[in-house]
Amino acid sequence: MIVGQKWLAVELLRQCRREGHAVAAVAGVPGDRLLEAAAVEGVRSVAATGALDPAAVPAGVDVILCAHAHGFVPAAARQRARFGALGFHPSLLPRHRGRDAVRWTLHMREPVAGGSLYWLDDGADTGPVALQDWCHVRPGDTPAGLWRRELAPMALRLFSLALGLLEAGGLPAVPQDAALATWEPAFAAGPLVRG
């Protein structure tokens, strides 16, 4: 099952289908292109705002994949999936937990950015890390530019790798080091360019 929105969720749906994975359902924001793509692909869709209703998770689902998902996936929903739920966060967790990780990476002038595929729990971006990757931040990068060039493709690669590892027998779950964790609030509106 895929939970999410926007480009990343749509591309994850398409990637899963290309790679031969059965997608039992998607859950997305009403009016989002994920629900439209699911209709074209013939995949059951559920409009979801806020917390995911556990009843929306079909029986027999192996894993819930959260791609650009800002809603909460409660324990009761995660437990309906054989392995639980994996989400992508555009930072090297436990750094930059929170909604605007890419903007904060640039604001703090960090030379390296990254992405984490992690097991969802009841916290915000706090679950054990399954996979991570990193990239350089270039002068002049904007949040949207860094996302498009590096982080969104990275997310798709990590999801693909994770599904392969699950099929082969397992995926890591490394606890995050709380001593290294940072949390930043939603960033103030306005352009941000790294110079």
Tab-separated table of C-alpha atoms in Angstrom:
chain	number	residue	atom	x	y	z
A	1	MET	CA	0.000	0.000	0.000
A	2	ILE	CA	1.208	3.506	-0.805
A	3	VAL	CA	0.279	6.498	1.331
A	4	GLY	CA	1.278	9.943	0.145
A	5	GLN	CA	0.850	12.673	-2.373
A	6	LYS	CA	2.342	14.627	-5.236
A	7	TRP	CA	5.048	13.540	-7.664
A	8	LEU	CA	6.894	11.173	-5.346
A	9	ALA	CA	3.843	9.074	-4.475
A	10	VAL	CA	2.767	8.850	-8.126
A	11	GLU	CA	6.243	7.836	-9.268
A	12	LEU	CA	6.493	5.286	-6.462
A	13	LEU	CA	3.199	3.754	-7.607
A	14	ARG	CA	4.485	3.529	-11.180
A	15	GLN	CA	7.873	2.179	-10.075
A	16	CYS	CA	6.286	-0.527	-7.914
A	17	ARG	CA	4.102	-1.647	-10.808
A	18	ARG	CA	7.068	-1.667	-13.248
A	19	GLU	CA	9.105	-3.740	-10.808
A	20	GLY	CA	6.313	-6.308	-10.490
A	21	HIS	CA	5.037	-5.435	-7.020
A	22	ALA	CA	1.304	-5.689	-6.446
A	23	VAL	CA	-0.085	-2.444	-5.058
A	24	ALA	CA	-3.234	-3.274	-3.102
A	25	ALA	CA	-4.310	0.315	-2.501
A	26	VAL	CA	-3.225	3.920	-2.230
A	27	ALA	CA	-4.300	6.564	0.246
A	28	GLY	CA	-3.905	10.216	-0.609
A	29	VAL	CA	-5.198	13.715	-0.162
A	30	PRO	CA	-8.521	14.334	-1.936
A	31	GLY	CA	-7.905	15.849	-5.369
A	32	ASP	CA	-4.218	14.866	-5.425
A	33	ARG	CA	-2.680	13.336	-8.526
A	34	LEU	CA	-1.934	10.089	-6.653
A	35	LEU	CA	-5.639	9.260	-6.592
A	36	GLU	CA	-5.898	10.112	-10.290
A	37	ALA	CA	-2.894	7.893	-11.117
A	38	ALA	CA	-4.367	5.039	-9.079
A	39	ALA	CA	-7.583	5.262	-11.097
A	40	VAL	CA	-5.604	5.063	-14.351
A	41	GLU	CA	-3.594	2.092	-13.009
A	42	GLY	CA	-6.732	0.332	-11.746
A	43	VAL	CA	-5.588	0.466	-8.115
A	44	ARG	CA	-8.047	0.933	-5.261
A	45	SER	CA	-7.754	4.386	-3.727
A	46	VAL	CA	-8.846	5.957	-0.486
A	47	ALA	CA	-9.049	9.682	0.157
A	48	ALA	CA	-7.299	10.335	3.447
A	49	THR	CA	-6.694	13.468	5.447
A	50	GLY	CA	-5.066	13.402	8.857
A	51	ALA	CA	-4.552	9.935	10.340
A	52	LEU	CA	-4.830	6.866	8.129
A	53	ASP	CA	-7.893	4.802	9.030
A	54	PRO	CA	-6.679	1.274	9.852
A	55	ALA	CA	-9.689	-0.111	7.969
A	56	ALA	CA	-8.266	1.444	4.788
A	57	VAL	CA	-5.328	-0.984	4.877
A	58	PRO	CA	-6.405	-4.055	2.897
A	59	ALA	CA	-5.908	-7.512	4.351
A	60	GLY	CA	-2.737	-9.199	3.147
A	61	VAL	CA	-0.648	-6.040	2.692
A	62	ASP	CA	3.039	-6.710	3.301
A	63	VAL	CA	4.220	-3.141	3.801
A	64	ILE	CA	2.889	0.406	3.773
A	65	LEU	CA	5.123	2.832	1.850
A	66	CYS	CA	4.803	6.498	2.796
A	67	ALA	CA	5.953	8.888	0.079
A	68	HIS	CA	5.512	12.596	0.709
A	69	ALA	CA	2.986	11.671	3.374
A	70	HIS	CA	2.271	14.248	6.049
A	71	GLY	CA	-0.600	12.393	7.718
A	72	PHE	CA	-0.135	10.130	10.725
A	73	VAL	CA	-0.081	6.351	10.244
A	74	PRO	CA	-1.246	5.005	13.618
A	75	ALA	CA	-0.027	1.755	15.151
A	76	ALA	CA	-3.328	0.023	14.351
A	77	ALA	CA	-2.800	0.768	10.636
A	78	ARG	CA	0.895	-0.195	10.711
A	79	GLN	CA	0.033	-3.487	12.404
A	80	ARG	CA	-2.290	-4.456	9.541
A	81	ALA	CA	0.771	-4.673	7.267
A	82	ARG	CA	2.973	-7.731	7.672
A	83	PHE	CA	6.202	-5.730	7.995
A	84	GLY	CA	4.851	-2.348	9.117
A	85	ALA	CA	5.305	1.004	7.418
A	86	LEU	CA	8.332	2.625	5.774
A	87	GLY	CA	8.603	6.344	5.137
A	88	PHE	CA	11.105	8.517	3.312
A	89	HIS	CA	12.453	11.599	5.071
A	90	PRO	CA	14.705	14.049	3.149
A	91	SER	CA	17.477	14.224	5.725
A	92	LEU	CA	20.074	12.022	7.316
A	93	LEU	CA	18.003	11.120	10.346
A	94	PRO	CA	18.163	11.832	13.198
A	95	ARG	CA	19.144	15.281	11.824
A	96	HIS	CA	16.401	17.649	10.719
A	97	ARG	CA	13.327	15.867	11.910
A	98	GLY	CA	10.275	17.860	10.923
A	99	ARG	CA	8.395	19.105	7.910
A	100	ASP	CA	11.020	21.377	6.316
A	101	ALA	CA	14.164	19.247	6.473
A	102	VAL	CA	15.486	20.355	3.079
A	103	ARG	CA	14.979	24.052	3.826
A	104	TRP	CA	16.738	23.700	7.173
A	105	THR	CA	19.640	21.801	5.595
A	106	LEU	CA	20.178	24.746	3.244
A	107	HIS	CA	19.506	27.383	5.902
A	108	MET	CA	22.183	25.830	8.118
A	109	ARG	CA	24.570	25.849	5.146
A	110	GLU	CA	25.313	22.150	5.407
A	111	PRO	CA	27.530	20.792	2.614
A	112	VAL	CA	25.817	17.390	2.592
A	113	ALA	CA	22.150	16.449	2.421
A	114	GLY	CA	20.574	13.050	2.378
A	115	GLY	CA	17.570	10.855	2.707
A	116	SER	CA	16.443	8.199	5.136
A	117	LEU	CA	14.028	5.352	4.698
A	118	TYR	CA	12.801	4.584	8.194
A	119	TRP	CA	10.267	2.419	9.993
A	120	LEU	CA	7.362	4.537	11.157
A	121	ASP	CA	6.518	4.587	14.837
A	122	ASP	CA	4.325	6.888	16.939
A	123	GLY	CA	6.871	9.739	16.900
A	124	ALA	CA	7.584	12.332	14.232
A	125	ASP	CA	10.475	10.982	12.108
A	126	THR	CA	11.765	8.974	15.079
A	127	GLY	CA	11.550	5.349	13.932
A	128	PRO	CA	14.490	3.020	13.281
A	129	VAL	CA	16.421	3.693	10.067
A	130	ALA	CA	16.314	1.033	7.358
A	131	LEU	CA	18.417	2.701	4.635
A	132	GLN	CA	20.161	6.030	4.017
A	133	ASP	CA	21.967	7.786	1.199
A	134	TRP	CA	23.608	11.194	0.856
A	135	CYS	CA	24.423	13.845	-1.710
A	136	HIS	CA	26.394	17.081	-1.950
A	137	VAL	CA	24.671	20.429	-1.603
A	138	ARG	CA	25.762	22.739	-4.407
A	139	PRO	CA	26.152	26.521	-4.296
A	140	GLY	CA	22.920	28.144	-5.397
A	141	ASP	CA	20.771	25.137	-4.486
A	142	THR	CA	17.160	25.852	-3.627
A	143	PRO	CA	14.958	23.436	-1.687
A	144	ALA	CA	13.000	22.611	-4.852
A	145	GLY	CA	16.140	22.208	-6.952
A	146	LEU	CA	17.869	19.925	-4.451
A	147	TRP	CA	14.668	17.910	-4.069
A	148	ARG	CA	14.240	17.415	-7.823
A	149	ARG	CA	17.893	16.786	-8.672
A	150	GLU	CA	18.908	14.532	-5.794
A	151	LEU	CA	16.414	13.743	-3.055
A	152	ALA	CA	13.306	12.617	-4.952
A	153	PRO	CA	15.278	10.211	-7.188
A	154	MET	CA	17.098	9.025	-4.061
A	155	ALA	CA	13.760	8.236	-2.410
A	156	LEU	CA	12.707	6.081	-5.354
A	157	ARG	CA	16.044	4.218	-5.307
A	158	LEU	CA	15.773	3.569	-1.571
A	159	PHE	CA	12.179	2.321	-1.852
A	160	SER	CA	13.213	-0.030	-4.671
A	161	LEU	CA	16.181	-1.342	-2.692
A	162	ALA	CA	14.030	-1.797	0.422
A	163	LEU	CA	11.410	-3.845	-1.408
A	164	GLY	CA	14.133	-6.048	-2.859
A	165	LEU	CA	15.657	-6.581	0.577
A	166	LEU	CA	12.265	-7.389	2.097
A	167	GLU	CA	11.678	-9.982	-0.600
A	168	ALA	CA	15.146	-11.436	0.051
A	169	GLY	CA	14.457	-11.864	3.730
A	170	GLY	CA	14.870	-8.680	5.687
A	171	LEU	CA	15.548	-5.008	6.043
A	172	PRO	CA	17.590	-3.320	8.793
A	173	ALA	CA	16.024	-1.374	11.644
A	174	VAL	CA	18.781	0.685	13.274
A	175	PRO	CA	17.577	2.842	16.183
A	176	GLN	CA	18.221	6.557	15.769
A	177	ASP	CA	20.735	8.086	18.168
A	178	ALA	CA	18.641	10.461	20.267
A	179	ALA	CA	21.774	12.400	21.276
A	180	LEU	CA	22.203	13.497	17.630
A	181	ALA	CA	18.560	14.288	16.941
A	182	THR	CA	17.431	17.730	15.873
A	183	TRP	CA	13.908	19.004	15.359
A	184	GLU	CA	13.138	22.142	13.421
A	185	PRO	CA	9.718	23.767	13.074
A	186	ALA	CA	8.037	24.571	9.790
A	187	PHE	CA	10.126	27.162	7.966
A	188	ALA	CA	8.840	30.688	7.404
A	189	ALA	CA	7.525	31.244	3.880
A	190	GLY	CA	9.766	32.822	1.283
A	191	PRO	CA	12.559	31.907	-1.107
A	192	LEU	CA	15.708	30.280	0.160
A	193	VAL	CA	18.831	30.032	-1.961
A	194	ARG	CA	22.147	28.647	-0.813
A	195	GLY	CA	24.887	30.956	-2.031
